[in-house]
Each structure stands twice: as C-alpha cells, then as structure tokens.
XYZ file of C-alpha atoms in Angstrom:
382
model
C -3.485 -10.323 -27.144
C -5.938 -10.677 -30.061
C -9.531 -9.500 -30.200
C -10.961 -12.860 -29.071
C -8.751 -12.930 -25.982
C -9.633 -9.353 -25.061
C -13.381 -10.041 -25.344
C -13.014 -13.254 -23.350
C -11.081 -11.450 -20.640
C -13.775 -8.770 -20.427
C -16.493 -11.426 -20.161
C -14.509 -13.191 -17.449
C -14.266 -9.992 -15.377
C -18.007 -9.352 -15.684
C -18.925 -12.896 -14.617
C -16.543 -12.899 -11.632
C -18.220 -9.720 -10.349
C -21.624 -11.411 -10.437
C -20.706 -14.778 -8.909
C -20.154 -15.310 -5.185
C -19.246 -18.128 -2.818
C -19.068 -21.658 -4.115
C -20.115 -20.681 -7.635
C -17.194 -18.243 -7.904
C -14.689 -20.805 -6.635
C -15.894 -23.521 -9.005
C -15.900 -21.118 -11.926
C -12.320 -19.935 -11.263
C -11.044 -23.472 -10.769
C -12.609 -24.555 -14.051
C -11.136 -21.588 -15.936
C -7.648 -21.899 -14.434
C -7.518 -25.635 -15.070
C -8.564 -25.170 -18.709
C -6.095 -22.308 -19.242
C -3.266 -24.546 -18.063
C -4.265 -26.986 -20.775
C -4.001 -24.178 -23.361
C -7.713 -23.923 -24.227
C -9.266 -20.726 -25.563
C -10.634 -18.478 -22.787
C -14.046 -17.831 -24.379
C -14.718 -21.552 -24.861
C -13.612 -22.235 -21.300
C -16.039 -19.637 -19.965
C -18.923 -21.224 -21.894
C -18.101 -24.675 -20.499
C -17.806 -23.344 -16.940
C -21.123 -21.521 -17.197
C -22.814 -24.693 -18.440
C -21.642 -26.461 -15.308
C -23.172 -23.750 -13.114
C -26.353 -23.770 -15.195
C -26.733 -27.503 -14.705
C -26.451 -27.016 -10.957
C -29.040 -24.214 -10.614
C -31.281 -25.097 -13.588
C -31.846 -28.854 -13.567
C -33.984 -30.672 -16.099
C -37.582 -29.454 -15.938
C -36.690 -25.808 -15.351
C -37.840 -24.812 -18.837
C -41.283 -26.317 -18.271
C -41.606 -24.444 -14.977
C -40.618 -21.206 -16.716
C -43.182 -21.806 -19.467
C -45.901 -22.382 -16.873
C -44.992 -19.086 -15.215
C -45.229 -17.319 -18.577
C -48.663 -18.854 -19.198
C -49.890 -17.755 -15.762
C -48.790 -14.133 -16.271
C -51.766 -11.761 -16.320
C -52.192 -8.018 -16.665
C -53.827 -6.604 -13.544
C -56.106 -3.576 -13.537
C -53.442 -1.284 -12.078
C -50.693 -2.578 -14.376
C -49.866 -0.772 -17.585
C -49.208 -2.601 -20.838
C -45.568 -1.465 -20.730
C -45.060 -3.061 -17.310
C -46.752 -6.214 -18.542
C -44.395 -6.300 -21.530
C -41.350 -5.853 -19.270
C -42.427 -8.760 -17.063
C -42.943 -11.020 -20.061
C -39.589 -10.078 -21.577
C -37.818 -10.746 -18.268
C -39.282 -14.239 -18.119
C -38.511 -14.974 -21.766
C -34.918 -13.747 -21.361
C -34.310 -16.398 -18.685
C -34.548 -19.135 -21.317
C -31.038 -18.391 -22.556
C -29.619 -19.656 -19.258
C -31.416 -23.005 -19.388
C -29.618 -26.072 -20.719
C -30.178 -26.906 -24.358
C -31.146 -30.474 -23.484
C -34.025 -29.245 -21.303
C -36.785 -29.095 -23.926
C -37.418 -26.583 -26.698
C -37.533 -22.824 -26.329
C -40.875 -21.040 -26.676
C -41.445 -19.778 -30.202
C -42.547 -16.256 -31.034
C -46.017 -17.371 -32.150
C -46.525 -19.132 -28.817
C -45.283 -16.033 -26.981
C -47.884 -13.975 -28.842
C -50.627 -16.395 -27.843
C -49.727 -16.334 -24.142
C -49.194 -12.568 -24.232
C -52.745 -12.036 -25.515
C -54.155 -14.562 -23.040
C -52.989 -12.331 -20.189
C -54.872 -9.300 -21.494
C -58.489 -8.366 -20.571
C -61.061 -10.299 -22.636
C -62.594 -7.183 -24.216
C -59.131 -6.097 -25.384
C -58.509 -9.519 -26.915
C -61.670 -9.249 -29.011
C -60.282 -6.106 -30.684
C -56.848 -7.612 -31.336
C -57.255 -11.348 -31.875
C -60.239 -12.091 -34.128
C -61.376 -15.611 -34.875
C -59.028 -17.827 -36.909
C -56.192 -15.305 -36.650
C -52.710 -15.952 -35.295
C -50.099 -13.338 -34.491
C -46.487 -14.257 -35.249
C -44.791 -10.896 -34.605
C -44.609 -10.098 -30.901
C -43.515 -6.484 -31.432
C -46.498 -5.704 -33.652
C -48.851 -7.333 -31.146
C -47.390 -5.282 -28.301
C -47.826 -2.070 -30.277
C -51.450 -3.004 -30.953
C -52.183 -3.433 -27.251
C -50.378 -0.187 -26.435
C -52.675 1.535 -28.923
C -55.761 0.008 -27.283
C -54.519 1.162 -23.879
C -54.251 4.729 -25.141
C -57.772 4.524 -26.578
C -59.217 3.100 -23.353
C -57.486 5.688 -21.174
C -58.639 8.579 -23.377
C -62.243 8.946 -22.192
C -62.661 12.504 -23.380
C -65.831 13.037 -25.387
C -66.304 15.337 -28.338
C -68.305 18.541 -28.406
C -69.564 20.841 -25.679
C -72.587 20.081 -23.563
C -75.786 22.055 -24.095
C -76.583 24.707 -21.530
C -78.512 23.446 -18.511
C -81.903 25.018 -17.992
C -82.939 25.731 -14.418
C -86.416 26.527 -13.176
C -87.488 28.102 -9.892
C -91.197 27.395 -9.545
C -92.229 26.373 -6.039
C -94.616 23.439 -5.646
C -94.339 22.395 -9.311
C -91.965 19.414 -9.071
C -91.282 16.928 -6.277
C -88.846 14.033 -5.921
C -89.700 10.901 -3.942
C -87.486 8.104 -2.659
C -87.259 5.506 0.109
C -84.297 5.214 2.489
C -83.310 2.358 4.757
C -83.054 -0.054 6.357
C -81.581 1.464 9.538
C -80.502 -0.439 12.622
C -81.162 -4.026 13.641
C -84.936 -3.431 13.472
C -84.544 -2.393 9.809
C -86.503 0.867 9.930
C -87.587 2.466 6.655
C -88.579 6.023 5.758
C -89.841 7.964 2.752
C -88.399 11.332 1.730
C -90.287 13.895 -0.360
C -88.628 17.120 -1.495
C -89.722 20.112 -3.525
C -86.915 20.633 -6.056
C -87.338 24.431 -6.112
C -87.646 25.383 -2.439
C -85.793 22.257 -1.185
C -88.501 21.727 1.435
C -88.254 18.157 2.775
C -90.842 15.851 4.310
C -89.600 12.642 5.968
C -92.106 10.024 7.119
C -91.623 6.611 8.703
C -93.181 3.732 6.773
C -94.087 0.247 7.901
C -93.192 -1.557 4.661
C -91.941 -0.848 1.149
C -95.151 -1.652 -0.702
C -96.624 0.621 -3.341
C -99.810 1.026 -1.281
C -97.819 2.358 1.681
C -95.834 4.718 -0.583
C -99.046 6.059 -2.122
C -100.582 6.583 1.335
C -97.561 8.518 2.629
C -97.332 10.806 -0.405
C -101.062 11.499 -0.326
C -101.137 12.160 3.416
C -97.838 14.002 3.885
C -97.725 16.084 0.713
C -100.922 16.221 -1.332
C -103.044 17.004 1.750
C -100.654 19.719 3.001
C -99.127 21.553 0.052
C -100.206 22.674 -3.433
C -100.561 19.901 -5.946
C -97.358 19.377 -8.018
C -97.259 18.956 -11.771
C -94.336 16.509 -11.957
C -93.014 13.733 -9.742
C -89.504 12.260 -10.013
C -89.113 8.699 -8.758
C -87.263 5.520 -9.570
C -88.676 2.322 -11.067
C -88.667 0.375 -7.801
C -91.512 -1.903 -6.795
C -92.694 0.686 -4.247
C -93.475 3.178 -7.040
C -95.768 0.976 -9.111
C -99.444 -0.039 -9.139
C -101.110 2.041 -6.372
C -98.487 4.775 -6.558
C -98.990 5.187 -10.308
C -102.749 5.230 -9.800
C -102.300 8.053 -7.270
C -100.287 10.131 -9.735
C -102.812 9.524 -12.493
C -105.683 10.469 -10.198
C -104.097 13.860 -9.458
C -102.932 14.329 -13.095
C -99.292 14.414 -12.004
C -96.705 13.638 -14.670
C -94.254 10.943 -13.669
C -90.627 11.534 -14.713
C -88.837 8.246 -15.246
C -85.238 7.992 -14.045
C -84.373 4.774 -15.906
C -83.000 6.569 -18.969
C -81.436 9.378 -16.919
C -80.399 8.257 -13.405
C -79.036 11.725 -12.577
C -82.560 13.174 -12.759
C -83.141 11.984 -9.187
C -79.821 13.372 -7.935
C -81.421 15.916 -5.579
C -83.270 13.336 -3.517
C -80.227 11.053 -3.699
C -78.064 13.672 -1.999
C -80.738 14.180 0.651
C -80.835 10.449 1.380
C -77.045 10.306 1.713
C -77.115 13.229 4.159
C -79.844 11.571 6.235
C -77.812 8.379 6.315
C -74.778 10.298 7.615
C -76.847 12.008 10.321
C -78.452 8.786 11.558
C -75.390 6.549 11.257
C -74.430 6.907 14.934
C -77.986 6.809 16.336
C -79.319 3.740 18.150
C -83.040 3.369 17.506
C -84.992 0.526 19.118
C -88.655 1.618 18.972
C -90.823 3.223 16.326
C -91.378 6.272 18.558
C -87.618 6.869 18.724
C -87.400 6.394 14.971
C -90.078 9.024 14.321
C -88.364 11.456 16.728
C -85.073 11.073 14.881
C -86.753 11.690 11.532
C -88.515 14.771 12.894
C -85.217 16.239 14.154
C -83.489 15.550 10.841
C -86.377 17.091 8.904
C -86.224 20.275 10.998
C -82.467 20.579 10.445
C -83.019 20.293 6.695
C -85.639 23.028 6.702
C -83.459 25.442 8.676
C -80.095 24.876 7.001
C -78.550 27.497 4.734
C -78.498 26.500 1.075
C -75.088 26.826 -0.622
C -76.495 27.963 -3.976
C -79.681 29.798 -3.002
C -79.402 32.191 -0.069
C -82.703 31.514 1.784
C -83.316 28.392 3.811
C -85.973 25.923 2.592
C -88.312 27.120 5.343
C -87.938 30.761 4.283
C -88.419 29.911 0.597
C -91.539 27.833 1.259
C -93.316 29.725 4.062
C -91.844 33.235 3.899
C -90.802 33.164 7.576
C -87.711 32.149 9.475
C -87.749 28.738 11.176
C -85.925 29.874 14.339
C -87.194 33.410 14.875
C -90.655 34.842 14.286
C -89.585 37.256 11.579
C -90.789 37.523 7.979
C -88.447 36.636 5.139
C -88.911 38.144 1.699
C -87.867 35.648 -0.933
C -87.626 36.573 -4.604
C -87.730 33.940 -7.301
C -85.381 36.044 -9.423
C -82.782 36.166 -6.645
C -82.990 32.388 -6.378
C -82.794 31.897 -10.138
C -79.573 33.875 -10.672
C -77.255 31.879 -8.358
C -78.736 28.629 -9.630
C -78.058 29.641 -13.247
C -74.528 30.685 -12.278
C -73.898 27.330 -10.620
C -75.271 25.450 -13.636
C -73.080 27.488 -15.992
C -70.007 26.862 -13.826
C -70.689 23.133 -13.801
C -71.136 23.116 -17.573
C -67.821 24.916 -18.059
C -66.022 22.417 -15.831
C -67.394 19.492 -17.817
C -66.625 21.193 -21.141
C -62.988 21.608 -20.084
C -62.713 17.811 -19.950
C -64.201 17.348 -23.418
C -62.642 17.724 -26.855
C -63.914 20.717 -28.799
C -65.499 19.664 -32.059
C -67.538 21.609 -34.572
C -69.417 19.616 -37.172
C -68.898 20.483 -40.792
C -70.217 19.305 -44.158
C -69.854 15.582 -44.937
C -69.215 14.688 -41.272
C -70.470 11.282 -40.124
C -72.864 11.150 -37.158
C -74.695 8.480 -35.166
C -78.482 8.546 -35.549
C -80.363 7.725 -32.330
C -83.180 5.189 -32.574
C -86.092 6.959 -30.884
C -88.494 4.009 -31.008
C -88.837 2.793 -27.404
C -90.492 -0.424 -28.539
C -87.213 -1.611 -30.027
C -86.025 -4.805 -28.270
C -83.071 -4.540 -25.915
C -80.946 -6.723 -28.180
C -81.233 -4.238 -31.044
C -78.743 -1.337 -31.343
C -80.044 1.986 -30.043
C -77.959 3.940 -32.560
C -77.705 3.708 -36.311
C -74.105 3.829 -37.500
C -73.198 5.825 -40.624
C -72.861 3.828 -43.807
C-alpha cells in the first residue's frame, strides 16, 4: 500500500466515524462501488463527500453563511478572542459548500465585516477614513491591543492626601429627596458635615422660593450661621436660594465639577429612601411624622468613624438619656484622618506608581472657565 492509499484509508476511517444513518450508508455505497471499478480511494472520497454536500448545502447556502457573518457582532460581555473564534468558525464552513454556489469571501471583505462587528469607538482607532485592511491577522491583533488598553483603567501616580476638617456649624449640605408614594411627597434634607446633625423638612413643591424658605426657617433661624453651603445645580437651588446665600454671605460650593463633593448628603438621602420604602403615607400629617421619626433616628445613631452620635456632637448631651456628653474635636479629627488615609491607600493600590522626571510630557489644564464646551479642557504636549 503506497502513501496515497494509506492517507485515503485514514481519511475514510475519520469520515465514517462522523457520519451516521442515511449519510453513512450512501457514503459507503459510493465508495464500495467506485473501488470495484478500480478508482483511487482519495478521489472516490472527494466525489462521495460532494454528493453529501449537495444534499445538505444546496445552492444559496453560501449567501446565507455570508449574511450570518455580516450580522455577527461583539457583545459587551464577549471578549475579542471569543469574537475571533466565532468568525473563524463561520468562515471555516465555506470549505464544505459547493464550488458552484457563488464565490468565497475574500480576506479584505472578512476584515471589513470583522471591524463592522466591533464597537464604534474601537473602529475609529483602527479603521481611519479611506483605509482598507487586507490582513485579517494584523487587524485581529490590533483589536486585541485595544481591548487590553480599554480593560487597563489604572491611572498613574498617587492621589494627594485628603484634608479633613472638624469645625461644627461651618459647612452644610442641602438636597431634595422624593417623590415618595402615590401622592409624590417631597422633603428637603440639611446636614452639618462636621457633626452630621440632620434636619428633614417636608416641602410643598420643588421651587427655589420654597427651598430658600425651608433653609432659612429650619437652619438659619435655629443654628449658627454656616460659612459654606454644598448643593447641586438643580432648579430648586437657583434664584431665591442664591439670593438667600448671598444675603447671609454664605459661600456656595458647586458640585458640577466635582459630583463627589455632595456625597455626604447623597448617602443620607439613600438611607432615608431605604427607611421609608415600606411606609404607606397618604396625608401630609403622616408624611411629617415619618420624617420626624427618621430625623430622630439619624441624630441618635452611632457614627462608624466618629464615636459620638450627631446629637452628642452638636448639643453636648445624649439624645436618649439626660446625661452630658463631652465631645472633643481632636478625638473626632483623628478617626476621620485615619479613615481618609485608609481610603487613599486603597485607591493608590489600584493606581500605577509614577514619579515624574526631567523631560517628561504632561497635560496642561485649561483653567479659563469661559472656554466654550467644544474646546479641549487640556493642552496636549507638543
């Protein structure tokens, strides 16, 4: 037996293991009939496989396969490697389609459909205008490189140390929560960022006049005047509310550039939402009672960072028992500094250490706030 016969016999054994039923019977009959005529085994196998291909892959199969390749898309949870495997599996099926059934997809066309299935922002980095990829392997490597860049979100350099300040009645944060229930109740929360003392008041509407009235009545007329006020840029904190801050010479801290600046009041609002989620409120009196109960629980709860409760830190007495509570600003400052340092260390562990040296390129921030939004806010190195 020569080399051609041995290879043909091996191919025959592999194919007979894969075929079943009618296909196996037709294949064996075709091979045995051709062997009796003295034909070469390898050529007989090719002819028999063409017969089976014509049965399972009629004319028009290649067009259907090409449409499936064009419709292939990379999902958000799919890696580029998995996307490549799916494309290669579909392309490999073309070898089993009859030669008379159209033309096979060229490599340049495969590159075009491969890029069409990628996210649009990835395509802009890989396929510029008037450019055509003809090497599928190089294109796949380019997208694999972009995937590694996108997945590596580590930033360079360590963060600066956070500065904490414990000065009661100096800074407040204001926000509006709601709507709650079918009656769509609203409320305003005011918190002192040092003592964590909270005031919660029901409001009739979300206008700036109502917000200014609540802050003036519930805070400015009860507690020492603050120096700073943190609030968002919503419609309820404009016009009359800004006039109120200007009248009391209170500095307004904008949270548009730094949304995390209002994180304290944001956590308070989320906690209030969790506490009132299961309550059924139908009248304004019930709504005010719920807010009063929630406000008392906030004032008497133990703070995880600072030992005293907000009521003890603000009034110097316990909220449940008539006993004095000595609160030291230094004892409050130390755990807060420790927590800030721990948070900084955790964020620095996720960043890449980098120390600038001579001739390093940096991005220069454009500090002019009057710059239009369409202009870049950083100046790239030349």
